[in-house]
Amino acid sequence: MAIAGGELNAAPGVDLATADEGDTISLLANRGDGVFVPAGYAAIADRYTATDITSGRFNAGPIDDLAMSADDTNSPTFAGAVLLYRGSGALQFTPTPVTVGVFPTCVVRADLTGDGIDDLAVCGTGLGGNGLISILRGGNDFSFTHPVSVPLGSISASRLAVGDLDRDGWPDMVIVDTDGNAIWIKYGGCEPQPCFGPPLLLATSHAPTSVVIADLGDTFPAIAVTSRDDGTVEVYRQLQSRVFQSRAAYAVGQAPIALAAADVDGNHTVDFLAVNHDSDDVTVLLADAAGHLSLGETIPVGHHPVAIAIADLNGDGKMDFATADQDDETFGADTQSVSVVLNGTTPPLTPTPSPTRTLTNTPTVTPTGRPGTPTPTRTISGSPRPTSTPAGPWDANCDGRLDESDIDTVIARVFDAESGCLLERVTAADVTATVEAVSAVR
């Protein structure tokens, strides 16, 4: 399961797309305030098994497009593919497959050739079993060239980050080899593009799982990596070009599997968010003005989160995030979910579950237009402990009014089982039903 944010319906607000285990891409439409509603699916052919997803503008229209890496079980050589889902209208996507290396594990959108146009890089394996990066070079006409292979030898790329590490104007790649317990760098700068030098070992690590390149206020960018077995984020700062300090390790949750970097506290320094698979939470590491990190919040999300998308989801100028929760069954058996976490509420980062598709339903049609608010699937009830007469079954805090505070109460109740005046168990289905009820009285 993977997640990406983008403008998918030409309406205000960053929308979300998740590549699910049930052979579809689930589309979640943002109302513009960080509240998401299910907006349909984009089908994935049965032959493909999704491994990662990213968004970008791959055509001339107003809708962001999607690129998904996938295993291809029907290929005679078990080759993988990148599926380009180009938007033809609001929430309408048509896939075009491009064959890449065997067993692709990641897809990254970045300018890999220094020409100012986004390309795609895909982690994978060659037919001989050696690692490789497949680069699809983007053109001015929004087309992509046949993949160019960047061989990695015995290195098996599981995750990848792209950035100008040495500030020479050429993009570089940082490669995570989870199986080999190592982090590698390939510096760009040779001709013809795309061209990268030999892999250089940055460090060994215990099951590294993800990587980001971030500016911590030094002359040169730093590299941050999650170590699944150690439960840490390892940060490597550059003393000078291509010279890195020894790792500085920061404890996070159990089995961190994904990592994002953004300024979440508004002090103009880059912070880190580690997605912890086994402890079902996200750890925030806050950076001060000098780029020194300290432990911030630990935010509960759905069961077994595996990926993160970070953006301003409610338009208030603050960075929010959403996680893809692989084994969460908040919405019923055999389902997955998304936890939307908004910045600046009380507590400062508050999780909100949103549905993705079930693993058994395989829709083939993508809906047209902006979706409405979903219909509730159950009714909230319970013995009231009101301070005034409840305004109805959706008055979750029993204050006699039906307003946004009831949405916040139901959200909190999903995670703490205590908030509000309800005795019955509350699920995420009640969140969407409460949103509908509040919207109806506005």
Short mmCIF file of C-alpha atoms in Angstrom, two decimals:
data_model
loop_
_atom_site.label_atom_id
_atom_site.label_comp_id
_atom_site.label_asym_id
_atom_site.label_seq_id
_atom_site.Cartn_x
_atom_site.Cartn_y
_atom_site.Cartn_z
CA MET A 1 0.00 0.00 0.00
CA ALA A 2 1.28 3.49 -0.86
CA ILE A 3 -0.08 7.05 -0.76
CA ALA A 4 0.37 10.28 -2.71
CA GLY A 5 -1.21 13.73 -2.59
CA GLY A 6 -2.15 15.90 -5.56
CA GLU A 7 -4.80 18.01 -7.24
CA LEU A 8 -7.02 15.24 -8.59
CA ASN A 9 -10.36 16.97 -9.16
CA ALA A 10 -9.62 20.63 -10.02
CA ALA A 11 -11.29 21.80 -6.78
CA PRO A 12 -9.67 23.48 -3.76
CA GLY A 13 -7.56 21.27 -1.52
CA VAL A 14 -4.91 18.58 -1.93
CA ASP A 15 -6.56 15.22 -2.63
CA LEU A 16 -5.17 11.77 -1.82
CA ALA A 17 -4.62 8.59 -3.81
CA THR A 18 -3.67 5.23 -2.34
CA ALA A 19 -2.41 2.21 -4.25
CA ASP A 20 -4.18 -0.60 -2.41
CA GLU A 21 -3.68 -4.33 -2.08
CA GLY A 22 -7.11 -4.89 -3.63
CA ASP A 23 -5.99 -3.97 -7.16
CA THR A 24 -7.28 -0.41 -7.27
CA ILE A 25 -6.14 3.12 -6.61
CA SER A 26 -8.53 4.66 -4.07
CA LEU A 27 -9.28 8.36 -4.60
CA LEU A 28 -10.11 10.56 -1.60
CA ALA A 29 -11.44 14.04 -2.39
CA ASN A 30 -10.61 16.94 -0.08
CA ARG A 31 -13.55 19.23 0.75
CA GLY A 32 -10.94 21.99 1.05
CA ASP A 33 -10.82 21.92 4.84
CA GLY A 34 -8.88 18.68 5.35
CA VAL A 35 -11.98 16.50 5.54
CA PHE A 36 -11.89 13.75 2.92
CA VAL A 37 -14.68 11.79 1.28
CA PRO A 38 -14.38 8.62 -0.86
CA ALA A 39 -14.34 9.67 -4.50
CA GLY A 40 -14.09 6.40 -6.39
CA TYR A 41 -11.35 4.20 -7.73
CA ALA A 42 -8.95 3.88 -10.64
CA ALA A 43 -8.63 0.25 -11.60
CA ILE A 44 -5.37 -1.70 -11.60
CA ALA A 45 -5.30 -4.65 -14.00
CA ASP A 46 -5.09 -8.03 -12.28
CA ARG A 47 -1.65 -8.70 -13.71
CA TYR A 48 -0.12 -5.87 -11.64
CA THR A 49 0.65 -5.66 -7.92
CA ALA A 50 1.29 -2.09 -6.79
CA THR A 51 4.47 -1.29 -4.82
CA ASP A 52 4.63 2.53 -4.75
CA ILE A 53 2.88 5.63 -6.09
CA THR A 54 3.74 9.27 -6.75
CA SER A 55 1.94 12.23 -8.31
CA GLY A 56 2.97 14.89 -10.81
CA ARG A 57 1.83 16.85 -13.86
CA PHE A 58 2.37 14.44 -16.76
CA ASN A 59 0.02 16.13 -19.21
CA ALA A 60 -1.13 19.64 -20.09
CA GLY A 61 -4.42 19.50 -18.19
CA PRO A 62 -5.34 21.00 -14.78
CA ILE A 63 -5.36 17.60 -13.04
CA ASP A 64 -2.30 16.03 -11.44
CA ASP A 65 -1.43 12.59 -12.75
CA LEU A 66 -0.23 9.46 -10.97
CA ALA A 67 2.69 7.11 -11.57
CA MET A 68 2.64 3.69 -9.93
CA SER A 69 5.35 1.05 -9.79
CA ALA A 70 4.13 -2.54 -9.90
CA ASP A 71 5.13 -6.15 -10.29
CA ASP A 72 3.84 -7.64 -13.54
CA THR A 73 2.93 -11.30 -13.07
CA ASN A 74 1.94 -11.77 -16.73
CA SER A 75 5.30 -10.70 -18.11
CA PRO A 76 7.31 -13.64 -19.53
CA THR A 77 10.40 -12.32 -17.75
CA PHE A 78 8.48 -11.21 -14.59
CA ALA A 79 9.44 -7.66 -15.49
CA GLY A 80 7.92 -4.81 -13.56
CA ALA A 81 6.14 -1.76 -14.86
CA VAL A 82 5.41 1.88 -14.25
CA LEU A 83 1.75 2.65 -14.87
CA LEU A 84 1.18 6.27 -15.86
CA TYR A 85 -2.33 7.30 -14.82
CA ARG A 86 -2.92 10.50 -16.77
CA GLY A 87 -5.93 12.55 -15.76
CA SER A 88 -8.54 13.13 -18.44
CA GLY A 89 -10.88 15.02 -16.11
CA ALA A 90 -11.83 15.32 -12.49
CA LEU A 91 -11.12 11.96 -10.84
CA GLN A 92 -10.76 10.25 -14.22
CA PHE A 93 -7.50 8.41 -14.98
CA THR A 94 -6.35 6.18 -17.81
CA PRO A 95 -3.29 3.96 -17.25
CA THR A 96 -0.43 3.48 -19.71
CA PRO A 97 2.13 0.80 -18.74
CA VAL A 98 5.86 1.14 -19.33
CA THR A 99 8.04 -1.93 -18.74
CA VAL A 100 10.98 -1.50 -16.35
CA GLY A 101 13.24 -3.82 -14.34
CA VAL A 102 12.12 -6.90 -12.45
CA PHE A 103 10.32 -6.50 -9.09
CA PRO A 104 10.20 -2.68 -8.83
CA THR A 105 9.91 -1.46 -5.25
CA CYS A 106 9.72 2.35 -5.58
CA VAL A 107 8.96 5.16 -7.99
CA VAL A 108 10.30 8.70 -7.48
CA ARG A 109 9.46 11.87 -9.41
CA ALA A 110 12.47 14.19 -9.74
CA ASP A 111 14.59 16.07 -12.26
CA LEU A 112 17.29 13.45 -12.83
CA THR A 113 18.86 15.06 -15.87
CA GLY A 114 19.19 18.69 -14.80
CA ASP A 115 16.98 20.03 -17.61
CA GLY A 116 14.22 21.36 -15.37
CA ILE A 117 11.72 18.66 -16.43
CA ASP A 118 10.52 15.97 -14.06
CA ASP A 119 11.62 12.42 -14.76
CA LEU A 120 10.74 9.13 -13.06
CA ALA A 121 13.19 6.81 -11.32
CA VAL A 122 12.21 3.26 -10.42
CA CYS A 123 14.00 0.92 -8.01
CA GLY A 124 14.28 -2.60 -9.42
CA THR A 125 16.33 -5.62 -10.36
CA GLY A 126 17.88 -6.71 -13.65
CA LEU A 127 17.30 -10.09 -15.27
CA GLY A 128 20.64 -11.29 -13.91
CA GLY A 129 19.61 -10.52 -10.34
CA ASN A 130 21.70 -7.36 -9.94
CA GLY A 131 20.13 -4.12 -8.81
CA LEU A 132 19.30 -1.25 -11.12
CA ILE A 133 17.51 2.07 -11.30
CA SER A 134 15.28 2.57 -14.35
CA ILE A 135 15.01 6.21 -15.43
CA LEU A 136 12.14 7.40 -17.61
CA ARG A 137 13.20 10.78 -18.95
CA GLY A 138 10.45 13.36 -19.25
CA GLY A 139 10.05 15.58 -22.30
CA ASN A 140 8.58 19.02 -22.98
CA ASP A 141 5.57 17.28 -24.54
CA PHE A 142 4.87 15.35 -21.32
CA SER A 143 6.07 12.10 -22.88
CA PHE A 144 8.60 9.71 -21.34
CA THR A 145 11.46 8.00 -23.14
CA HIS A 146 12.17 4.28 -23.04
CA PRO A 147 13.72 3.50 -19.64
CA VAL A 148 17.47 3.99 -19.26
CA SER A 149 19.07 1.52 -16.84
CA VAL A 150 21.52 2.64 -14.17
CA PRO A 151 23.22 -0.58 -12.99
CA LEU A 152 23.90 -1.06 -9.28
CA GLY A 153 25.75 -4.38 -9.22
CA SER A 154 25.11 -6.29 -6.01
CA ILE A 155 23.17 -3.38 -4.47
CA SER A 156 19.44 -4.01 -4.18
CA ALA A 157 17.56 -0.70 -4.21
CA SER A 158 14.45 -0.71 -2.04
CA ARG A 159 14.02 3.05 -1.62
CA LEU A 160 15.52 6.12 -3.28
CA ALA A 161 15.93 9.87 -2.73
CA VAL A 162 17.13 12.41 -5.30
CA GLY A 163 18.76 15.79 -4.65
CA ASP A 164 21.87 17.88 -5.29
CA LEU A 165 23.96 16.69 -2.34
CA ASP A 166 27.25 18.37 -3.27
CA ARG A 167 25.73 21.59 -4.69
CA ASP A 168 27.37 21.18 -8.08
CA GLY A 169 24.13 21.67 -10.01
CA TRP A 170 23.70 17.98 -10.86
CA PRO A 171 21.17 15.65 -9.22
CA ASP A 172 22.52 12.83 -7.03
CA MET A 173 20.84 9.65 -5.77
CA VAL A 174 20.81 8.14 -2.27
CA ILE A 175 19.91 4.45 -2.36
CA VAL A 176 18.60 2.34 0.50
CA ASP A 177 19.56 -1.34 0.33
CA THR A 178 17.39 -2.96 2.99
CA ASP A 179 18.59 -6.51 2.26
CA GLY A 180 22.23 -5.44 2.30
CA ASN A 181 21.86 -3.22 5.42
CA ALA A 182 23.52 -0.29 3.67
CA ILE A 183 23.00 3.24 2.32
CA TRP A 184 24.73 4.21 -0.92
CA ILE A 185 25.27 7.43 -2.88
CA LYS A 186 25.60 7.80 -6.64
CA TYR A 187 26.74 11.30 -7.60
CA GLY A 188 25.59 12.84 -10.88
CA GLY A 189 27.58 15.10 -13.14
CA CYS A 190 28.85 12.97 -16.02
CA GLU A 191 27.65 13.07 -19.61
CA PRO A 192 25.46 12.22 -21.40
CA GLN A 193 22.57 12.60 -19.00
CA PRO A 194 21.25 10.69 -17.18
CA CYS A 195 24.64 9.60 -15.92
CA PHE A 196 25.84 8.77 -12.41
CA GLY A 197 29.19 7.78 -10.96
CA PRO A 198 29.97 4.53 -9.13
CA PRO A 199 28.10 3.79 -5.88
CA LEU A 200 29.82 5.03 -2.73
CA LEU A 201 28.97 3.55 0.65
CA LEU A 202 27.62 6.16 3.06
CA ALA A 203 27.07 3.81 6.00
CA THR A 204 25.80 0.45 7.11
CA SER A 205 22.51 0.31 8.96
CA HIS A 206 20.24 -2.28 10.55
CA ALA A 207 17.48 -2.82 7.98
CA PRO A 208 17.22 0.72 6.55
CA THR A 209 13.77 1.27 5.09
CA SER A 210 13.44 4.85 3.79
CA VAL A 211 15.48 7.95 3.09
CA VAL A 212 15.08 11.71 2.62
CA ILE A 213 17.47 14.51 1.71
CA ALA A 214 16.89 17.59 3.87
CA ASP A 215 18.36 21.05 4.48
CA LEU A 216 19.19 21.41 8.18
CA GLY A 217 20.76 24.85 7.76
CA ASP A 218 24.25 23.65 6.83
CA THR A 219 26.06 24.55 3.62
CA PHE A 220 25.25 21.11 2.21
CA PRO A 221 22.13 18.96 2.66
CA ALA A 222 21.86 16.14 5.17
CA ILE A 223 20.65 12.58 4.66
CA ALA A 224 18.15 10.96 7.04
CA VAL A 225 17.35 7.24 7.07
CA THR A 226 14.98 5.07 9.11
CA SER A 227 16.41 1.92 10.70
CA ARG A 228 13.64 -0.62 11.14
CA ASP A 229 15.51 -2.97 13.48
CA ASP A 230 16.95 -0.22 15.70
CA GLY A 231 13.78 1.88 15.83
CA THR A 232 15.71 5.03 14.99
CA VAL A 233 16.08 7.84 12.49
CA GLU A 234 19.74 8.17 11.52
CA VAL A 235 20.88 11.62 10.38
CA TYR A 236 24.10 12.20 8.42
CA ARG A 237 25.11 15.87 8.16
CA GLN A 238 27.69 17.09 5.65
CA LEU A 239 30.76 18.85 7.02
CA GLN A 240 31.81 19.79 3.50
CA SER A 241 31.07 18.59 0.01
CA ARG A 242 30.85 14.76 0.03
CA VAL A 243 32.18 14.55 3.60
CA PHE A 244 29.59 13.38 6.14
CA GLN A 245 29.60 13.32 9.90
CA SER A 246 29.08 10.06 11.74
CA ARG A 247 25.46 9.16 12.21
CA ALA A 248 23.35 10.77 14.89
CA ALA A 249 20.57 8.35 15.87
CA TYR A 250 17.21 9.43 17.31
CA ALA A 251 14.83 6.93 18.87
CA VAL A 252 11.35 6.82 17.33
CA GLY A 253 8.68 4.09 17.41
CA GLN A 254 8.72 0.40 16.60
CA ALA A 255 9.85 -0.64 13.12
CA PRO A 256 9.93 2.75 11.36
CA ILE A 257 9.20 2.11 7.70
CA ALA A 258 8.68 5.51 6.03
CA LEU A 259 10.03 9.02 6.50
CA ALA A 260 9.06 12.55 5.48
CA ALA A 261 10.71 15.97 5.95
CA ALA A 262 8.89 19.31 6.29
CA ASP A 263 8.63 22.34 8.56
CA VAL A 264 5.70 21.30 10.79
CA ASP A 265 6.20 23.78 13.65
CA GLY A 266 6.63 26.94 11.56
CA ASN A 267 10.15 27.89 12.70
CA HIS A 268 11.57 27.71 9.15
CA THR A 269 13.63 24.58 9.81
CA VAL A 270 13.05 21.11 8.42
CA ASP A 271 11.56 18.54 10.81
CA PHE A 272 11.23 14.78 10.32
CA LEU A 273 8.21 12.49 10.60
CA ALA A 274 8.89 8.77 11.03
CA VAL A 275 6.09 6.30 10.29
CA ASN A 276 6.29 3.44 12.80
CA HIS A 277 4.76 0.25 11.42
CA ASP A 278 4.64 -1.89 14.58
CA SER A 279 3.65 0.79 17.12
CA ASP A 280 0.93 2.29 14.88
CA ASP A 281 2.09 5.87 15.21
CA VAL A 282 4.16 8.69 13.72
CA THR A 283 7.07 10.24 15.61
CA VAL A 284 7.87 13.91 14.98
CA LEU A 285 11.49 15.04 15.36
CA LEU A 286 11.63 18.82 15.63
CA ALA A 287 14.64 20.85 14.46
CA ASP A 288 15.73 24.10 16.09
CA ALA A 289 17.30 27.07 14.28
CA ALA A 290 20.66 25.27 14.18
CA GLY A 291 19.11 22.07 12.80
CA HIS A 292 19.51 20.12 16.05
CA LEU A 293 16.74 17.58 16.53
CA SER A 294 14.64 16.79 19.57
CA LEU A 295 11.67 14.50 20.15
CA GLY A 296 8.32 16.12 19.50
CA GLU A 297 4.91 14.45 19.42
CA THR A 298 4.09 10.81 18.93
CA ILE A 299 0.78 10.65 17.05
CA PRO A 300 -1.39 7.51 16.90
CA VAL A 301 -2.64 6.49 13.46
CA GLY A 302 -4.28 3.37 12.01
CA HIS A 303 -2.99 -0.17 12.30
CA HIS A 304 0.32 -0.88 10.56
CA PRO A 305 0.98 2.39 8.69
CA VAL A 306 3.34 1.91 5.75
CA ALA A 307 3.55 5.24 3.89
CA ILE A 308 3.11 8.98 4.37
CA ALA A 309 2.09 11.98 2.26
CA ILE A 310 2.75 15.48 3.58
CA ALA A 311 1.06 18.71 2.42
CA ASP A 312 -1.11 21.59 3.62
CA LEU A 313 -4.37 19.65 3.59
CA ASN A 314 -6.75 22.24 5.04
CA GLY A 315 -5.37 25.44 3.50
CA ASP A 316 -4.24 27.11 6.73
CA GLY A 317 -0.58 27.42 5.71
CA LYS A 318 0.59 24.63 8.04
CA MET A 319 1.93 21.27 6.95
CA ASP A 320 -0.34 18.31 7.65
CA PHE A 321 0.10 14.66 6.75
CA ALA A 322 -1.73 11.44 5.95
CA THR A 323 -0.62 7.84 6.42
CA ALA A 324 -1.64 4.73 4.52
CA ASP A 325 -2.63 2.08 7.07
CA GLN A 326 -2.14 -1.36 5.60
CA ASP A 327 -3.96 -3.57 8.13
CA ASP A 328 -6.41 -1.15 9.68
CA GLU A 329 -9.98 -2.49 9.86
CA THR A 330 -11.68 0.56 11.34
CA PHE A 331 -14.16 0.49 8.46
CA GLY A 332 -14.81 -3.26 8.65
CA ALA A 333 -13.12 -6.56 8.02
CA ASP A 334 -10.62 -6.85 5.18
CA THR A 335 -10.21 -3.10 4.65
CA GLN A 336 -7.44 -0.54 4.67
CA SER A 337 -7.56 3.10 5.74
CA VAL A 338 -5.92 6.50 5.64
CA SER A 339 -5.24 8.54 8.78
CA VAL A 340 -5.39 12.29 8.09
CA VAL A 341 -3.50 14.35 10.67
CA LEU A 342 -4.12 18.10 10.77
CA ASN A 343 -1.65 20.56 12.25
CA GLY A 344 -2.68 23.21 14.75
CA THR A 345 -5.68 21.61 16.42
CA THR A 346 -5.80 20.42 20.04
CA PRO A 347 -3.77 18.28 20.46
CA PRO A 348 -1.54 20.00 17.90
CA LEU A 349 -1.67 17.07 15.49
CA THR A 350 -4.96 15.15 15.51
CA PRO A 351 -5.56 11.96 13.47
CA THR A 352 -8.73 11.51 11.41
CA PRO A 353 -9.42 8.13 9.80
CA SER A 354 -10.55 8.08 6.19
CA PRO A 355 -11.58 5.00 4.24
CA THR A 356 -9.82 3.36 1.34
CA ARG A 357 -11.27 0.48 -0.61
CA THR A 358 -11.81 -3.04 0.71
CA LEU A 359 -9.54 -5.82 -0.49
CA THR A 360 -12.36 -7.75 -2.17
CA ASN A 361 -14.26 -5.16 -4.21
CA THR A 362 -12.80 -4.57 -7.69
CA PRO A 363 -14.58 -1.68 -9.43
CA THR A 364 -13.88 -1.06 -13.10
CA VAL A 365 -15.42 2.38 -13.59
CA THR A 366 -14.04 5.67 -12.30
CA PRO A 367 -16.79 8.15 -11.37
CA THR A 368 -17.15 11.50 -13.08
CA GLY A 369 -17.29 14.81 -11.26
CA ARG A 370 -16.86 15.87 -7.67
CA PRO A 371 -18.36 13.32 -5.23
CA GLY A 372 -20.86 14.11 -2.52
CA THR A 373 -20.54 13.35 1.18
CA PRO A 374 -20.87 9.60 1.85
CA THR A 375 -23.98 8.15 3.46
CA PRO A 376 -23.52 6.97 7.07
CA THR A 377 -23.43 3.22 7.61
CA ARG A 378 -24.57 3.15 11.24
CA THR A 379 -26.12 5.34 13.89
CA ILE A 380 -24.34 6.68 16.96
CA SER A 381 -26.24 5.94 20.12
CA GLY A 382 -25.51 5.65 23.81
CA SER A 383 -26.57 6.80 27.22
CA PRO A 384 -26.22 10.57 27.28
CA ARG A 385 -24.30 12.43 29.89
CA PRO A 386 -25.47 15.82 28.59
CA THR A 387 -24.88 19.28 29.95
CA SER A 388 -27.97 20.29 27.94
CA THR A 389 -30.51 18.58 25.72
CA PRO A 390 -28.73 16.78 22.86
CA ALA A 391 -29.44 18.22 19.42
CA GLY A 392 -29.80 14.74 17.97
CA PRO A 393 -27.96 11.42 17.60
CA TRP A 394 -24.96 13.19 16.02
CA ASP A 395 -24.55 15.65 18.92
CA ALA A 396 -21.55 13.64 20.12
CA ASN A 397 -20.63 16.00 22.98
CA CYS A 398 -24.25 16.53 24.07
CA ASP A 399 -23.97 20.32 24.26
CA GLY A 400 -27.30 20.93 22.54
CA ARG A 401 -25.67 22.09 19.28
CA LEU A 402 -24.70 20.28 16.09
CA ASP A 403 -21.44 21.81 14.87
CA GLU A 404 -17.76 21.15 14.09
CA SER A 405 -17.03 20.38 17.74
CA ASP A 406 -19.09 17.21 17.35
CA ILE A 407 -16.85 16.12 14.46
CA ASP A 408 -13.79 16.67 16.63
CA THR A 409 -15.41 14.72 19.47
CA VAL A 410 -16.21 11.69 17.31
CA ILE A 411 -12.70 11.72 15.85
CA ALA A 412 -11.18 11.79 19.32
CA ARG A 413 -13.55 9.02 20.46
CA VAL A 414 -12.39 6.72 17.66
CA PHE A 415 -8.88 6.84 19.06
CA ASP A 416 -9.33 7.21 22.83
CA ALA A 417 -12.72 5.48 23.42
CA GLU A 418 -13.50 8.15 26.05
CA SER A 419 -14.35 11.49 24.45
CA GLY A 420 -17.94 12.68 24.27
CA CYS A 421 -21.14 11.49 25.92
CA LEU A 422 -21.48 8.15 24.14
CA LEU A 423 -21.27 4.69 25.62
CA GLU A 424 -21.45 2.64 22.43
CA ARG A 425 -18.28 1.89 20.48
CA VAL A 426 -17.60 4.53 17.85
CA THR A 427 -15.95 3.76 14.51
CA ALA A 428 -14.66 5.86 11.65
CA ALA A 429 -17.95 5.35 9.81
CA ASP A 430 -19.47 7.65 12.42
CA VAL A 431 -16.96 10.35 11.51
CA THR A 432 -18.26 10.61 7.95
CA ALA A 433 -21.87 10.43 9.17
CA THR A 434 -21.29 13.25 11.66
CA VAL A 435 -19.69 15.37 8.91
CA GLU A 436 -22.81 14.88 6.80
CA ALA A 437 -25.10 15.82 9.68
CA VAL A 438 -23.13 18.97 10.51
CA SER A 439 -23.00 19.99 6.83
CA ALA A 440 -26.77 19.63 6.59
CA VAL A 441 -27.39 22.27 9.27
CA ARG A 442 -24.90 24.87 8.01
#
